[in-house]
Amino acid sequence: MRPFSLALLSAQSLCEFGTKHGALDYKYIEVGLVPDIDITGSVPPRYVRQEVAAATMTTQQMQMEQMGQFRITVWEEENFQGKRCEFMQECRNIMERGFRKIRSIKVENGSFVGFEYPEFQGQQFILEKGDYPRYEAWSGNSGYRTEHLLSFRPIKCANHSDSKVTLYECDDLQGRKFEICDDYPSLQAMGWCSKDVPSIKVNSGAWVAYQFPGYRGYQYILERDRREGEYRNYNEYSTQAHTPQIQSIRRIQQ
Amino acid sequence: MRPFSLALLSAQSLCEFGTKHGALDYKYIEVGLVPDIDITGSVPPRYVRQEVAAATMTTQQMQMEQMGQFRITVWEEENFQGKRCEFMQECRNIMERGFRKIRSIKVENGSFVGFEYPEFQGQQFILEKGDYPRYEAWSGNSGYRTEHLLSFRPIKCANHSDSKVTLYECDDLQGRKFEICDDYPSLQAMGWCSKDVPSIKVNSGAWVAYQFPGYRGYQYILERDRREGEYRNYNEYSTQAHTPQIQSIRRIQQ
């Protein structure tokens, strides 16, 4: 198969192309270079992009821009085998692409959050750039073996060098609070006196909070761009959060 | 049982006391307050401690100091049930205390590294301050279910605010290198072009390197105080390291 430019294809049509033309056979869809739009060195590229997009970019340019920023490939079998599909945007239900489930993943650009069920429901899994050959590479809770991964979406506001979050002692962003800008594998070692964090405000960037120390157990993806960054009760952390227990927290890398 | 001071007891005799006097029955051994030795506010306490220890501290004071700095309690059953034992120092083989295995842990002070087998052998698990009610709270590789945790030791050189590590492109600290002082859940997102890190020099502090992105998979504890911080080949990362694959790395919190 001849490599082709994606300039005129949306992410969805790319995937459909792969499926229609026998995704099991080809090794890789070669993506044409996406030109970067940078007006000034003093403004971070992501902000430049937003402003330019609103003012002058065409739909086609926006698609190209998005393609450069987020790219994930998923396979139906472990170790990058079997049916595959490449995405530059969210996928609400991988079963609609003819997959039974996702069993291996490569994130080539950006960060994503994977979900146990379709429509971004169930347990959450952070997926940063790198290779995930089996479910245990992303699943944080080996007691509850989540081999399903049926939907995912990009995390657009992650910013590893400029992230801030405020932890609150009580529900509804009340009580004593603690502002942090760094990763903490043990909140208790940092001085937080409880195993629980009842509410959280994300001031900037995107974070992952974990049930256990050392970034283990249930994962909750917390973003400035969702709910205005306000998580007023533990059941807003995730559809499957059953307790406010959070013992470690870290920034998401873009 | 009447609370008692530990001033004249070593960590080992404390544990033996607990075992001899029926550790299954009592709830908690109350530890007397350990006086903190601080000469000047301008020098971090950990450095003050080392200098004072060398110059003027008695053996008894050093034991007390150590007790304040590192404390871990282990249980034979999940959820902090059954036989228990408290330690302020390393344990080479928990079976010598009459345990079959360790199934839950609370780290009350400092950071520890747990090992799959006695004598600090086999898979490694980072244990920072917090509660670990089941093995999946510390085990990073759910495909290879490691329910054993049979020895552990404190990590004395961890320093969350002053840690530096150099990653090398080739074995034996050769080839292109990359110095980092921050946590990276994805080395590839940072710009590292491979899934592998063939050799590592720890310049300061203590680090955990992981097989997969997002701090998952096999864990390798890398310390400035061991091997002079030099890990010249992947099989020096751990007795069970089978590949140089490392996709995320982070500082250890003290």
Coordinates of C-alpha atoms in Angstrom, one line a residue:
Chain A
M1 CA 0.0 0.0 0.0
R2 CA 1.3 3.4 -1.0
P3 CA 1.8 5.9 1.8
F4 CA -0.6 8.8 1.5
S5 CA -1.1 12.3 2.9
L6 CA -3.8 12.8 5.5
A7 CA -4.2 16.4 4.7
L8 CA -7.7 15.9 3.4
L9 CA -8.8 13.1 5.7
S10 CA -10.4 13.6 9.1
A11 CA -9.4 11.2 11.9
Q12 CA -12.7 9.3 11.5
S13 CA -12.3 8.8 7.8
L14 CA -8.8 7.6 8.3
C15 CA -10.0 4.9 10.6
E16 CA -12.8 4.0 8.3
F17 CA -10.3 3.8 5.5
G18 CA -8.2 1.4 7.5
T19 CA -11.2 -0.8 8.3
K20 CA -12.5 -0.9 4.8
H21 CA -9.2 -1.6 3.2
G22 CA -8.2 -4.5 5.5
A23 CA -6.6 -3.1 8.6
L24 CA -5.2 -6.5 9.5
D25 CA -2.7 -6.5 6.7
Y26 CA -1.0 -3.1 6.5
K27 CA 1.7 -2.2 9.0
Y28 CA 1.3 1.5 9.4
I29 CA -0.5 4.4 7.8
E30 CA 2.1 7.0 7.0
V31 CA 1.1 10.4 8.1
G32 CA 2.2 13.5 6.2
L33 CA 4.1 16.2 8.1
V34 CA 1.7 18.6 9.7
P35 CA 3.0 22.2 9.5
D36 CA 3.3 23.9 12.9
I37 CA 1.8 27.4 13.2
D38 CA 3.8 29.6 15.5
I39 CA 3.4 33.3 15.5
T40 CA 5.7 34.3 18.4
G41 CA 8.2 32.4 20.5
S42 CA 7.0 34.1 23.7
V43 CA 3.6 32.5 23.8
P44 CA 3.3 28.7 24.3
P45 CA 2.3 27.1 21.0
R46 CA -0.9 25.6 22.4
Y47 CA -2.4 29.1 23.1
V48 CA -1.2 30.4 19.8
R49 CA -3.1 27.5 18.3
Q50 CA -6.4 28.3 20.0
E51 CA -6.2 32.0 19.0
V52 CA -5.3 31.3 15.4
A53 CA -7.9 28.6 15.2
A54 CA -10.6 31.1 16.2
A55 CA -9.5 33.8 13.9
T56 CA -8.1 32.4 10.7
M57 CA -7.7 28.6 10.5
T58 CA -9.9 26.7 8.1
T59 CA -11.6 23.4 9.1
Q60 CA -9.0 21.5 7.2
Q61 CA -6.1 23.3 9.0
M62 CA -7.7 22.6 12.4
Q63 CA -8.0 18.9 11.6
M64 CA -4.3 18.8 10.6
E65 CA -3.4 20.7 13.8
Q66 CA -5.3 18.2 15.8
M67 CA -3.7 15.3 14.1
G68 CA -0.3 16.5 15.1
Q69 CA -1.2 16.9 18.7
F70 CA -3.0 13.7 19.5
R71 CA -2.5 10.2 18.1
I72 CA -3.3 6.8 19.5
T73 CA -3.3 3.3 17.9
V74 CA -5.3 0.5 19.5
W75 CA -5.2 -3.3 18.8
E76 CA -7.7 -6.0 19.5
E77 CA -5.0 -8.4 20.7
E78 CA -2.1 -8.2 23.1
N79 CA 1.4 -7.2 21.9
F80 CA 0.1 -5.0 19.0
Q81 CA -1.5 -7.9 17.1
G82 CA -4.7 -8.4 15.3
K83 CA -7.2 -5.7 14.2
R84 CA -5.9 -2.2 14.6
C85 CA -7.2 1.3 14.4
E86 CA -5.6 4.7 14.6
F87 CA -7.3 7.8 16.1
M88 CA -6.5 11.5 16.4
Q89 CA -9.6 12.2 18.5
E90 CA -12.0 10.6 20.9
C91 CA -13.6 7.2 20.4
R92 CA -16.9 6.8 22.2
N93 CA -17.3 3.1 21.6
I94 CA -14.6 0.9 20.0
M95 CA -17.2 -1.9 19.5
E96 CA -18.7 0.3 16.7
R97 CA -15.4 -0.3 14.9
G98 CA -15.9 -4.0 15.0
F99 CA -13.6 -4.5 18.1
R100 CA -14.6 -6.8 20.9
K101 CA -12.2 -4.9 23.2
I102 CA -8.9 -3.1 23.2
R103 CA -6.0 -5.3 24.4
S104 CA -2.9 -3.2 23.4
I105 CA -2.2 0.4 22.8
K106 CA 0.5 2.8 21.5
V107 CA 0.1 6.5 22.3
E108 CA 2.2 8.3 19.7
N109 CA 1.3 11.9 20.6
G110 CA -0.4 13.7 23.5
S111 CA -2.2 12.1 26.5
F112 CA -5.5 10.2 26.6
V113 CA -7.8 8.8 29.2
G114 CA -9.2 5.3 28.6
F115 CA -12.5 4.1 30.0
E116 CA -13.7 0.6 31.0
Y117 CA -17.1 1.1 29.2
P118 CA -18.4 3.0 26.2
E119 CA -19.4 6.6 26.4
F120 CA -16.5 7.4 28.8
Q121 CA -18.0 5.4 31.7
G122 CA -16.5 3.2 34.3
Q123 CA -12.9 2.9 35.6
Q124 CA -10.5 5.4 34.1
F125 CA -6.9 4.8 32.9
I126 CA -4.3 7.5 32.1
L127 CA -2.5 6.8 28.8
E128 CA 0.6 9.0 28.1
K129 CA 3.0 8.6 25.2
G130 CA 4.5 5.1 25.1
D131 CA 3.7 1.4 24.5
Y132 CA 1.1 -0.6 26.4
P133 CA 1.4 -4.2 25.3
R134 CA -1.1 -5.6 27.8
Y135 CA -3.9 -4.4 30.0
E136 CA -1.7 -4.5 33.1
A137 CA 0.4 -1.7 31.5
W138 CA -2.6 0.7 32.1
S139 CA -4.7 -0.9 34.7
G140 CA -4.0 0.3 38.2
N141 CA -6.0 -2.1 40.2
S142 CA -5.0 -5.7 39.7
G143 CA -7.5 -6.9 42.3
Y144 CA -10.3 -5.8 40.0
R145 CA -9.0 -7.0 36.7
T146 CA -10.2 -4.6 34.1
E147 CA -9.4 -6.1 30.7
H148 CA -12.0 -4.0 29.0
L149 CA -11.1 -0.7 27.5
L150 CA -13.9 0.4 25.3
S151 CA -13.7 4.2 24.9
F152 CA -11.1 7.0 25.2
R153 CA -10.6 10.7 24.6
P154 CA -7.6 13.1 24.5
I155 CA -6.7 15.2 27.5
K156 CA -6.3 18.6 26.0
C157 CA -5.4 20.8 29.0
A158 CA -2.4 18.7 30.4
N159 CA 0.6 20.9 31.0
H160 CA 3.5 19.3 32.8
S161 CA 5.4 22.5 33.5
D162 CA 2.4 24.6 34.6
S163 CA -0.1 22.7 36.7
K164 CA -1.7 23.6 40.0
V165 CA -4.3 21.8 42.1
T166 CA -5.9 22.6 45.5
L167 CA -6.9 19.8 47.9
Y168 CA -9.7 20.5 50.4
E169 CA -10.3 18.9 53.8
C170 CA -14.1 18.9 53.4
D171 CA -16.7 18.4 50.7
D172 CA -17.7 21.3 48.5
L173 CA -14.3 22.9 48.4
Q174 CA -14.5 23.8 52.1
G175 CA -12.2 23.5 55.1
R176 CA -8.4 23.7 55.2
K177 CA -6.8 23.5 51.8
F178 CA -3.4 22.7 50.3
E179 CA -2.2 24.0 47.0
I180 CA 0.3 21.9 45.1
C181 CA 2.2 22.3 41.9
D182 CA 4.4 19.1 42.0
D183 CA 3.8 15.3 42.0
Y184 CA 3.3 13.6 45.3
P185 CA 3.6 9.8 45.5
S186 CA 2.5 10.1 49.2
L187 CA 0.2 12.9 50.3
Q188 CA 0.7 11.8 53.9
A189 CA 4.4 12.2 53.6
M190 CA 3.7 15.7 52.3
G191 CA 1.8 16.5 55.4
W192 CA -1.8 15.7 54.5
C193 CA -3.2 14.0 57.6
S194 CA -5.8 11.7 56.1
K195 CA -6.1 9.0 53.6
D196 CA -9.1 10.9 52.1
V197 CA -9.4 14.0 49.9
P198 CA -13.1 15.0 50.0
S199 CA -13.0 17.7 47.3
I200 CA -10.5 19.1 44.7
K201 CA -10.1 22.2 42.6
V202 CA -7.9 22.0 39.5
N203 CA -6.5 25.5 39.0
S204 CA -4.5 24.6 35.9
G205 CA -3.4 21.6 33.9
A206 CA -4.6 18.0 34.3
W207 CA -3.9 15.6 37.1
V208 CA -4.3 11.9 38.1
A209 CA -5.3 11.1 41.7
Y210 CA -4.8 7.6 42.9
Q211 CA -6.3 5.4 45.7
F212 CA -3.0 4.2 47.0
P213 CA 0.5 5.7 47.5
G214 CA 3.0 5.5 44.7
Y215 CA 0.4 6.0 41.9
R216 CA -1.4 2.7 42.4
G217 CA -5.1 1.6 42.7
Y218 CA -8.1 3.4 41.2
Q219 CA -7.2 6.4 39.0
Y220 CA -9.2 9.6 38.7
I221 CA -8.4 12.0 35.9
L222 CA -9.0 15.6 37.0
E223 CA -8.9 18.4 34.4
R224 CA -9.1 22.1 34.4
D225 CA -11.3 22.0 31.3
R226 CA -14.0 19.7 32.8
R227 CA -16.5 20.9 35.4
E228 CA -14.5 24.2 35.5
G229 CA -11.9 22.2 37.4
E230 CA -14.2 21.8 40.4
Y231 CA -14.7 18.3 41.9
R232 CA -16.9 19.1 44.9
N233 CA -17.6 15.5 46.1
Y234 CA -15.7 12.3 45.7
N235 CA -18.4 10.8 43.4
E236 CA -17.5 13.6 40.9
Y237 CA -14.0 12.1 40.6
S238 CA -15.4 9.3 38.5
T239 CA -18.5 7.3 37.8
Q240 CA -17.0 4.4 39.8
A241 CA -15.5 6.3 42.8
H242 CA -16.9 4.7 45.9
T243 CA -14.8 6.5 48.6
P244 CA -12.8 9.7 48.9
Q245 CA -9.6 7.8 49.4
I246 CA -6.7 9.4 47.6
Q247 CA -3.2 8.8 48.7
S248 CA -1.1 10.1 45.7
I249 CA -1.5 12.7 43.0
R250 CA 0.5 13.7 40.0
R251 CA 0.5 16.0 36.9
I252 CA -0.3 14.5 33.5
Q253 CA 2.4 14.8 30.9
Q254 CA 1.7 16.2 27.5
Chain B
M1 CA -1.0 -3.4 78.2
R2 CA 0.7 -0.2 79.6
P3 CA 2.3 2.1 77.0
F4 CA 6.0 2.2 77.5
S5 CA 9.0 4.2 76.2
L6 CA 11.1 2.8 73.5
A7 CA 14.1 4.9 74.4
L8 CA 16.1 1.8 75.6
L9 CA 14.8 -0.7 73.0
S10 CA 16.2 -1.3 69.6
A11 CA 13.7 -1.8 66.7
Q12 CA 14.6 -5.5 66.8
S13 CA 13.9 -6.0 70.5
L14 CA 10.6 -4.1 70.1
C15 CA 9.5 -6.5 67.5
E16 CA 10.6 -9.5 69.6
F17 CA 8.7 -8.0 72.5
G18 CA 5.6 -7.8 70.4
T19 CA 5.9 -11.4 69.3
K20 CA 6.7 -12.8 72.7
H21 CA 3.8 -11.0 74.4
G22 CA 1.1 -11.9 71.9
A23 CA 1.2 -9.4 69.0
L24 CA -2.2 -10.7 67.9
D25 CA -3.9 -9.2 70.9
Y26 CA -2.7 -5.7 71.4
K27 CA -3.8 -2.9 69.2
Y28 CA -0.7 -0.7 69.0
I29 CA 2.6 -0.3 70.7
E30 CA 2.7 3.3 71.8
V31 CA 6.0 4.9 71.0
G32 CA 7.5 7.6 73.2
L33 CA 8.2 11.0 71.6
V34 CA 11.6 11.1 69.9
P35 CA 13.3 14.4 70.5
D36 CA 14.3 16.1 67.3
I37 CA 17.9 17.4 67.1
D38 CA 18.0 20.6 65.2
I39 CA 20.9 23.0 65.4
T40 CA 20.0 25.6 62.8
G41 CA 16.9 26.3 60.8
S42 CA 19.0 27.0 57.7
V43 CA 20.3 23.5 57.2
P44 CA 17.8 20.7 56.3
P45 CA 17.3 18.4 59.4
R46 CA 18.5 15.3 57.6
Y47 CA 22.0 16.8 57.1
V48 CA 22.1 18.1 60.6
R49 CA 21.3 14.6 61.8
Q50 CA 24.2 13.0 59.9
E51 CA 26.7 15.6 61.1
V52 CA 25.6 15.4 64.7
A53 CA 25.5 11.6 64.6
A54 CA 29.1 11.5 63.5
A55 CA 30.3 14.0 66.1
T56 CA 28.3 13.6 69.4
M57 CA 25.4 11.2 69.3
T58 CA 25.5 8.1 71.5
T59 CA 24.3 4.7 70.1
Q60 CA 21.1 5.1 72.0
Q61 CA 20.4 8.5 70.5
M62 CA 21.2 7.2 67.0
Q63 CA 18.7 4.4 67.6
M64 CA 16.1 6.9 68.7
E65 CA 16.8 9.0 65.7
Q66 CA 16.4 6.1 63.4
M67 CA 13.1 5.2 65.0
G68 CA 11.8 8.6 64.3
Q69 CA 12.9 8.5 60.7
F70 CA 11.7 5.1 59.5
R71 CA 8.7 3.2 60.7
I72 CA 6.7 0.4 59.0
T73 CA 4.1 -2.0 60.3
V74 CA 3.4 -5.3 58.5
W75 CA 0.5 -7.8 58.8
E76 CA 0.1 -11.4 57.8
E77 CA -3.4 -10.9 56.5
E78 CA -5.1 -8.4 54.2
N79 CA -6.7 -5.2 55.6
F80 CA -4.4 -5.0 58.6
Q81 CA -5.6 -8.2 60.2
G82 CA -3.8 -11.1 61.9
K83 CA -0.2 -11.2 63.2
R84 CA 1.6 -7.9 63.0
C85 CA 5.1 -6.6 63.5
E86 CA 6.5 -3.1 63.6
F87 CA 10.0 -2.2 62.3
M88 CA 12.2 0.9 62.4
Q89 CA 14.9 -0.8 60.2
E90 CA 15.4 -3.4 57.6
C91 CA 14.0 -6.9 57.8
R92 CA 15.9 -9.6 55.9
N93 CA 13.3 -12.3 56.1
I94 CA 9.8 -11.9 57.6
M95 CA 9.5 -15.7 57.9
E96 CA 12.0 -15.6 60.7
R97 CA 9.3 -13.7 62.6
G98 CA 6.8 -16.5 62.1
F99 CA 5.1 -14.9 59.2
R100 CA 4.1 -16.9 56.1
K101 CA 4.1 -13.7 54.0
I102 CA 3.2 -10.0 54.3
R103 CA -0.3 -9.2 53.0
S104 CA -0.9 -5.7 54.3
I105 CA 1.4 -2.7 55.3
K106 CA 1.3 0.7 56.8
V107 CA 4.3 2.9 56.3
E108 CA 4.3 5.5 59.1
N109 CA 7.5 7.3 58.4
G110 CA 10.1 7.3 55.6
S111 CA 10.2 5.3 52.5
F112 CA 11.0 1.6 52.1
V113 CA 11.6 -0.9 49.4
G114 CA 9.9 -4.3 49.6
F115 CA 11.2 -7.4 48.0
E116 CA 9.5 -10.6 46.7
Y117 CA 12.0 -12.9 48.4
P118 CA 14.2 -12.9 51.5
E119 CA 17.6 -11.2 51.5
F120 CA 16.3 -8.3 49.3
Q121 CA 16.0 -10.5 46.2
G122 CA 13.4 -10.7 43.4
Q123 CA 10.9 -8.1 42.3
Q124 CA 11.0 -4.7 44.1
F125 CA 8.2 -2.6 45.3
I126 CA 8.4 1.1 46.4
L127 CA 6.6 1.7 49.7
E128 CA 6.1 5.4 50.7
K129 CA 4.1 6.7 53.6
G130 CA 0.6 5.5 53.6
D131 CA -1.7 2.5 53.8
Y132 CA -1.4 -0.7 51.7
P133 CA -4.3 -2.9 52.5
R134 CA -3.7 -5.6 49.8
Y135 CA -0.8 -6.7 47.6
E136 CA -2.2 -4.8 44.6
A137 CA -1.6 -1.6 46.4
W138 CA 2.2 -2.1 46.0
S139 CA 2.5 -4.6 43.2
G140 CA 3.1 -2.9 39.8
N141 CA 2.7 -5.9 37.6
S142 CA -0.6 -7.5 37.8
G143 CA 0.2 -10.0 35.0
Y144 CA 2.8 -11.6 37.3
R145 CA 0.9 -11.7 40.6
T146 CA 3.4 -11.2 43.3
E147 CA 1.6 -11.8 46.6
H148 CA 4.8 -12.5 48.4
L149 CA 6.7 -9.7 50.1
L150 CA 9.3 -11.3 52.3
S151 CA 12.0 -8.7 53.0
F152 CA 12.3 -4.9 53.1
R153 CA 14.7 -2.1 53.9
P154 CA 14.5 1.7 54.4
I155 CA 15.6 4.0 51.5
K156 CA 17.8 6.5 53.3
C157 CA 18.9 8.8 50.5
A158 CA 15.5 9.8 49.1
N159 CA 15.1 13.5 48.7
H160 CA 12.0 14.8 46.9
S161 CA 13.3 18.4 46.5
D162 CA 16.8 17.6 45.5
S163 CA 17.1 14.6 43.1
K164 CA 19.0 14.3 39.9
V165 CA 19.5 11.4 37.5
T166 CA 21.3 10.9 34.2
L167 CA 19.9 8.5 31.6
Y168 CA 22.3 7.1 29.0
E169 CA 21.7 5.9 25.5
C170 CA 24.2 3.0 25.8
D171 CA 25.5 0.5 28.3
D172 CA 28.2 1.5 30.7
L173 CA 27.1 5.2 31.0
Q174 CA 28.1 5.8 27.4
G175 CA 26.4 7.6 24.4
R176 CA 24.0 10.5 24.5
K177 CA 22.7 11.4 27.9
F178 CA 19.8 13.2 29.5
E179 CA 19.8 14.8 32.9
I180 CA 16.5 15.1 34.7
C181 CA 15.4 16.5 38.1
D182 CA 11.7 16.0 37.8
D183 CA 9.2 13.1 37.5
Y184 CA 8.4 11.9 34.0
P185 CA 5.4 9.6 33.5
S186 CA 6.4 9.3 29.9
L187 CA 10.1 9.4 28.9
Q188 CA 9.1 9.4 25.3
A189 CA 6.9 12.5 25.7
M190 CA 9.9 14.2 27.3
G191 CA 11.9 13.4 24.1
W192 CA 13.6 10.1 24.9
C193 CA 13.4 8.3 21.6
S194 CA 13.4 4.7 22.8
K195 CA 11.5 2.4 25.1
D196 CA 14.8 1.4 26.6
V197 CA 17.3 3.0 29.0
P198 CA 20.5 0.9 28.9
S199 CA 22.3 2.6 31.8
I200 CA 21.6 5.2 34.5
K201 CA 23.7 7.3 36.9
V202 CA 21.9 8.6 40.0
N203 CA 23.5 11.9 40.9
S204 CA 21.4 12.6 44.0
G205 CA 18.4 11.2 45.8
A206 CA 16.6 8.0 45.0
W207 CA 14.4 7.2 42.0
V208 CA 11.9 4.5 40.8
A209 CA 12.1 3.5 37.2
Y210 CA 9.2 1.6 35.6
Q211 CA 8.7 -0.7 32.7
F212 CA 5.6 1.1 31.3
P213 CA 4.4 4.7 31.1
G214 CA 2.5 6.2 34.0
Y215 CA 4.5 4.4 36.7
R216 CA 3.3 0.9 35.9
G217 CA 4.9 -2.5 35.4
Y218 CA 8.2 -3.7 36.9
Q219 CA 9.7 -1.3 39.4
Y220 CA 13.5 -0.6 39.8
I221 CA 14.6 1.3 42.9
L222 CA 17.7 3.3 42.0
E223 CA 19.7 5.0 44.8
R224 CA 22.6 7.4 45.1
D225 CA 23.8 5.4 48.1
R226 CA 24.0 2.0 46.3
R227 CA 26.7 1.1 43.8
E228 CA 27.7 4.8 44.0
G229 CA 24.6 5.6 42.1
E230 CA 25.9 3.8 38.9
Y231 CA 23.7 1.3 37.1
R232 CA 25.9 0.3 34.1
N233 CA 23.7 -2.4 32.6
Y234 CA 20.0 -3.2 32.9
N235 CA 20.7 -6.3 34.9
E236 CA 22.0 -4.1 37.7
Y237 CA 18.6 -2.4 38.0
S238 CA 17.3 -5.5 39.8
T239 CA 17.9 -9.2 40.2
Q240 CA 14.8 -9.8 38.1
A241 CA 15.4 -7.2 35.3
H242 CA 15.1 -9.1 32.0
T243 CA 15.2 -6.1 29.6
P244 CA 16.4 -2.5 29.6
Q245 CA 12.8 -1.3 29.0
I246 CA 12.0 1.8 31.1
Q247 CA 9.2 4.1 30.0
S248 CA 8.7 6.3 33.2
I249 CA 10.8 7.5 36.1
R250 CA 10.1 9.5 39.2
R251 CA 11.7 10.7 42.5
I252 CA 11.0 8.8 45.7
Q253 CA 9.4 10.9 48.4
Q254 CA 10.8 10.9 51.9

